[in-house]
Tab-separated table of C-alpha atoms in Angstrom:
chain	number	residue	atom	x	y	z
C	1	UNK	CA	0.000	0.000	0.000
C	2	UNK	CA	1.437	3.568	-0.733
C	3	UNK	CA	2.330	6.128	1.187
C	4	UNK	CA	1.224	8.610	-0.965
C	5	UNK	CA	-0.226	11.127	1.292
C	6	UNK	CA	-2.532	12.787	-0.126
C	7	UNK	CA	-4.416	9.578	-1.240
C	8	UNK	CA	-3.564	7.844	2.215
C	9	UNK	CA	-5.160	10.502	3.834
C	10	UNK	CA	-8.577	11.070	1.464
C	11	UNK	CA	-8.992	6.927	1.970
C	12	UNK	CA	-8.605	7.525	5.706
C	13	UNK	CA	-11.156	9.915	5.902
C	14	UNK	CA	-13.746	8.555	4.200
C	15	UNK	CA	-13.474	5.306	6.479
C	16	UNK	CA	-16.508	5.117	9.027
C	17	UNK	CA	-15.926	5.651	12.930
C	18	UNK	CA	-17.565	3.669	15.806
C	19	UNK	CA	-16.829	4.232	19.467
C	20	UNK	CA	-16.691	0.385	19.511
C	21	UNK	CA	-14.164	-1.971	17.810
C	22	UNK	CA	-16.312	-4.144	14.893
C	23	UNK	CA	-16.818	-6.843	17.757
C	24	UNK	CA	-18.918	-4.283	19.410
C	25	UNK	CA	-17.344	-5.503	22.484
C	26	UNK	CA	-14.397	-3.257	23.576
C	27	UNK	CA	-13.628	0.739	22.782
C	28	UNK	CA	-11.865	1.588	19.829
C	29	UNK	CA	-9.299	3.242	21.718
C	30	UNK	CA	-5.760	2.774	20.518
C	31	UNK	CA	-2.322	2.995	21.728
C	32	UNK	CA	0.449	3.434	19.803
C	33	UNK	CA	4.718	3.758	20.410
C	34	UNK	CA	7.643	3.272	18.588
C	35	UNK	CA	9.202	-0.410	19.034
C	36	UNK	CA	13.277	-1.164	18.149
C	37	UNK	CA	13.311	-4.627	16.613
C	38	UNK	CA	16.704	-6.047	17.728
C	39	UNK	CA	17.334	-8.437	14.890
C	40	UNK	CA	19.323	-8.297	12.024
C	41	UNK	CA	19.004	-5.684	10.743
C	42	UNK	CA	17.598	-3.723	13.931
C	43	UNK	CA	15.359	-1.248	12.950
C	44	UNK	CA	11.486	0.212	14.365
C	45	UNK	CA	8.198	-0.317	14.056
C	46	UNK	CA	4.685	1.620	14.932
C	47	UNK	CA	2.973	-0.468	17.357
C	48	UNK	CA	-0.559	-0.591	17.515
C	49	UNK	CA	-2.428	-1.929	20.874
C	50	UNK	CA	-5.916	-2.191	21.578
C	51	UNK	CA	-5.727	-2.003	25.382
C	52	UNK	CA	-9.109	-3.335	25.704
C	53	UNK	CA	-8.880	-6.213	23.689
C	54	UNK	CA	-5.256	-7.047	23.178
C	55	UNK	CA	-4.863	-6.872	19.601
C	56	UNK	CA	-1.467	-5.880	18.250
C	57	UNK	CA	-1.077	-4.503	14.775
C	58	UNK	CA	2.384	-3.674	13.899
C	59	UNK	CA	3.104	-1.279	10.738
C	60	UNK	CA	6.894	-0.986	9.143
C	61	UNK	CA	9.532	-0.390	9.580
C	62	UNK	CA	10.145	3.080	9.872
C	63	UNK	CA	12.880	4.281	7.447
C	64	UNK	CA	16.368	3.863	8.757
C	65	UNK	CA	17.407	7.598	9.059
C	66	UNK	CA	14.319	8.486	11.631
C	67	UNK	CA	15.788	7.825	15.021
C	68	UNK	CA	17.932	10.703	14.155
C	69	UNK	CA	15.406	12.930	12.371
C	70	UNK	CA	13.610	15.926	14.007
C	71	UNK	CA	10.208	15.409	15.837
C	72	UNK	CA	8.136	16.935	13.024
C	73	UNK	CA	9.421	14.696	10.450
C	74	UNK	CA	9.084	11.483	12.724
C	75	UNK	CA	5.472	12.947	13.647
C	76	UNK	CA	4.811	13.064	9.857
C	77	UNK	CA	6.158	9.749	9.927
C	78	UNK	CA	3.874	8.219	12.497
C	79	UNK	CA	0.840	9.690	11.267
C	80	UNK	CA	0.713	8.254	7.652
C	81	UNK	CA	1.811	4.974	8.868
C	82	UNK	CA	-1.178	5.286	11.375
C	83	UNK	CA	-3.677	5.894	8.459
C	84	UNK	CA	-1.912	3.329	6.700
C	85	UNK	CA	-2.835	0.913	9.664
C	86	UNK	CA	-6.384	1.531	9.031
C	87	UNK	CA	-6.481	2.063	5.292
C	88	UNK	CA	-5.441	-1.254	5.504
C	89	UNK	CA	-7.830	-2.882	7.836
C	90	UNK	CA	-5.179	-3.736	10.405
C	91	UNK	CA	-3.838	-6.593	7.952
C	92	UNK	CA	-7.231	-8.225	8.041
C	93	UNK	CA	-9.486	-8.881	5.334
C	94	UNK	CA	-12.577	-7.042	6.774
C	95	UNK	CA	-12.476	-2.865	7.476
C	96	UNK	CA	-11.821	-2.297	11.036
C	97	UNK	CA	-12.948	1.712	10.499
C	98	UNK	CA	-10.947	4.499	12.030
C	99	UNK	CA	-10.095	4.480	15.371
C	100	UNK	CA	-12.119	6.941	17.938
C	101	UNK	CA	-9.382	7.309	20.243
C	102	UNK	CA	-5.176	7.509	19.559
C	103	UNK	CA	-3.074	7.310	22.670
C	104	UNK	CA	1.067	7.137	22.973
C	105	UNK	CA	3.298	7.365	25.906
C	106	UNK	CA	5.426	10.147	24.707
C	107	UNK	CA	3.327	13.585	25.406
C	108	UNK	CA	5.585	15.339	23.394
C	109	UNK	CA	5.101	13.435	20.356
C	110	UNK	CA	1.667	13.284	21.035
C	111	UNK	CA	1.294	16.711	20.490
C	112	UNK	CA	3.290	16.389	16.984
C	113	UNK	CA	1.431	13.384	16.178
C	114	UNK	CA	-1.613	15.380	16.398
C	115	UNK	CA	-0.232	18.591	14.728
C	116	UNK	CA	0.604	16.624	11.745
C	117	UNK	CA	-2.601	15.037	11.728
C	118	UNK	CA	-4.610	18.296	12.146
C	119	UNK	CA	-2.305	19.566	9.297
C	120	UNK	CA	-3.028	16.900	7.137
C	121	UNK	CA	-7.016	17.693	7.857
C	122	UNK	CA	-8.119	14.689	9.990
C	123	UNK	CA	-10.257	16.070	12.663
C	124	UNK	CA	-13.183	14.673	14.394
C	125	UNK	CA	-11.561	14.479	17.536
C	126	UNK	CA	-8.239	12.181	16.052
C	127	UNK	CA	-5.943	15.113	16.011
C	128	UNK	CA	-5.793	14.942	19.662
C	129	UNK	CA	-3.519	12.098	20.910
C	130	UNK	CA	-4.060	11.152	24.682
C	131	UNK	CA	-1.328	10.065	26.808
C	132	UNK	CA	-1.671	6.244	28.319
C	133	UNK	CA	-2.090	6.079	32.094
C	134	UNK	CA	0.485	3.338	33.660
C	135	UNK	CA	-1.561	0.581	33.491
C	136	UNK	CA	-1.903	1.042	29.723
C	137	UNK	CA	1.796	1.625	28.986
C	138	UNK	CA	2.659	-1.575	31.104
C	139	UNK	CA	0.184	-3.663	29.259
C	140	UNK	CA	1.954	-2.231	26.134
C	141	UNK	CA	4.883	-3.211	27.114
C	142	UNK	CA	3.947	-6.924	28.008
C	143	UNK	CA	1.740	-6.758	24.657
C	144	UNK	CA	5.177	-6.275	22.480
C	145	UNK	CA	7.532	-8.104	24.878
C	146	UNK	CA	5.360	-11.149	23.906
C	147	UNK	CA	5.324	-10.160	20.003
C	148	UNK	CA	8.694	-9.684	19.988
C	149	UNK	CA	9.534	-12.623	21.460
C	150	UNK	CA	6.848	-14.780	19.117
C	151	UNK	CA	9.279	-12.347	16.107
C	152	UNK	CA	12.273	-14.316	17.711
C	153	UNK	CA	11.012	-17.574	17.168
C	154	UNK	CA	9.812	-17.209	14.042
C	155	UNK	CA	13.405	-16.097	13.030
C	156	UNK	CA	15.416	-18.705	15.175
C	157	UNK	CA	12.741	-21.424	13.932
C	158	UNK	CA	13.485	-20.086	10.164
C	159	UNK	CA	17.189	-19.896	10.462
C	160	UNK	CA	17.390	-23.413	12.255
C	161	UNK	CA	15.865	-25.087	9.145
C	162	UNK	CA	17.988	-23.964	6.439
């Protein structure tokens, strides 16, 4: 899927909002960080939590040179590949909608995130990017400890059969 922004963001926009996830079951609140994958070669990802629910999405990776790019150009960054996320139904086959609530654990980049995104014309409430509470950036931490670890295997399991 491109990146091409103004396309990404027009297909974003016109993707319906619930305050519920599609299972109707938990809010479709979001939390989202940046992840370093230490395998070879390291890089980062956008991870995606649904607190609620514990669904991880993972979107990536982010292009080499960011860790040492300024905070408006990683915020720019972020926000496509969080369209992107949705635009692309969360790798799923069914549309999973936009999300009514965006939270990350880093208030300053919260506050780009959501300058970007108000910039790029997504309002409704999704240029404002909460800030998790503890108990939501320590189940995002478990949530991507075990991912990353279930990444591990997959690679060890791949490299001990060749």
């Amino acid at each position: 899927m491109s990146l091409d922004p103004s396309s990404l963001i027009s297909s974003f926009l016109v993707l319906p909002r619930n305050r519920l996830s599609p299972s109707g079951s938990v809010p479709n609140t979001w939390y989202f960080s940046i992840r370093h994958v230490p395998l070879d070669p390291p890089g980062s990802v956008l991870f995606l939590l649904n607190p609620a629910s514990g669904y991880v999405h993972v979107e990536g990776p982010l292009p080499p040179t960011s860790d040492t790019e300024s905070l408006a150009v990683r915020a720019n960054i972020i926000a496509l590949l969080l369209m992107k996320s949705f635009v692309g139904s969360l790798g799923g086959a069914a549309s999973v909608g936009r999300p009514w609530e965006w939270k990350t654990d880093d208030a300053e980049m919260a506050g780009a995130v959501g300058e970007c995104l108000k910039d790029m014309g997504v309002g409704d409430g999704l240029e404002t990017i909460g800030v998790v509470g503890e108990d939501e950036r320590r189940s995002g931490e478990e949530e991507w400890q075990k991912f990353l670890q279930g990444l591990v295997n997959v690679v060890d399991d791949a490299e001990s059969s060749v």
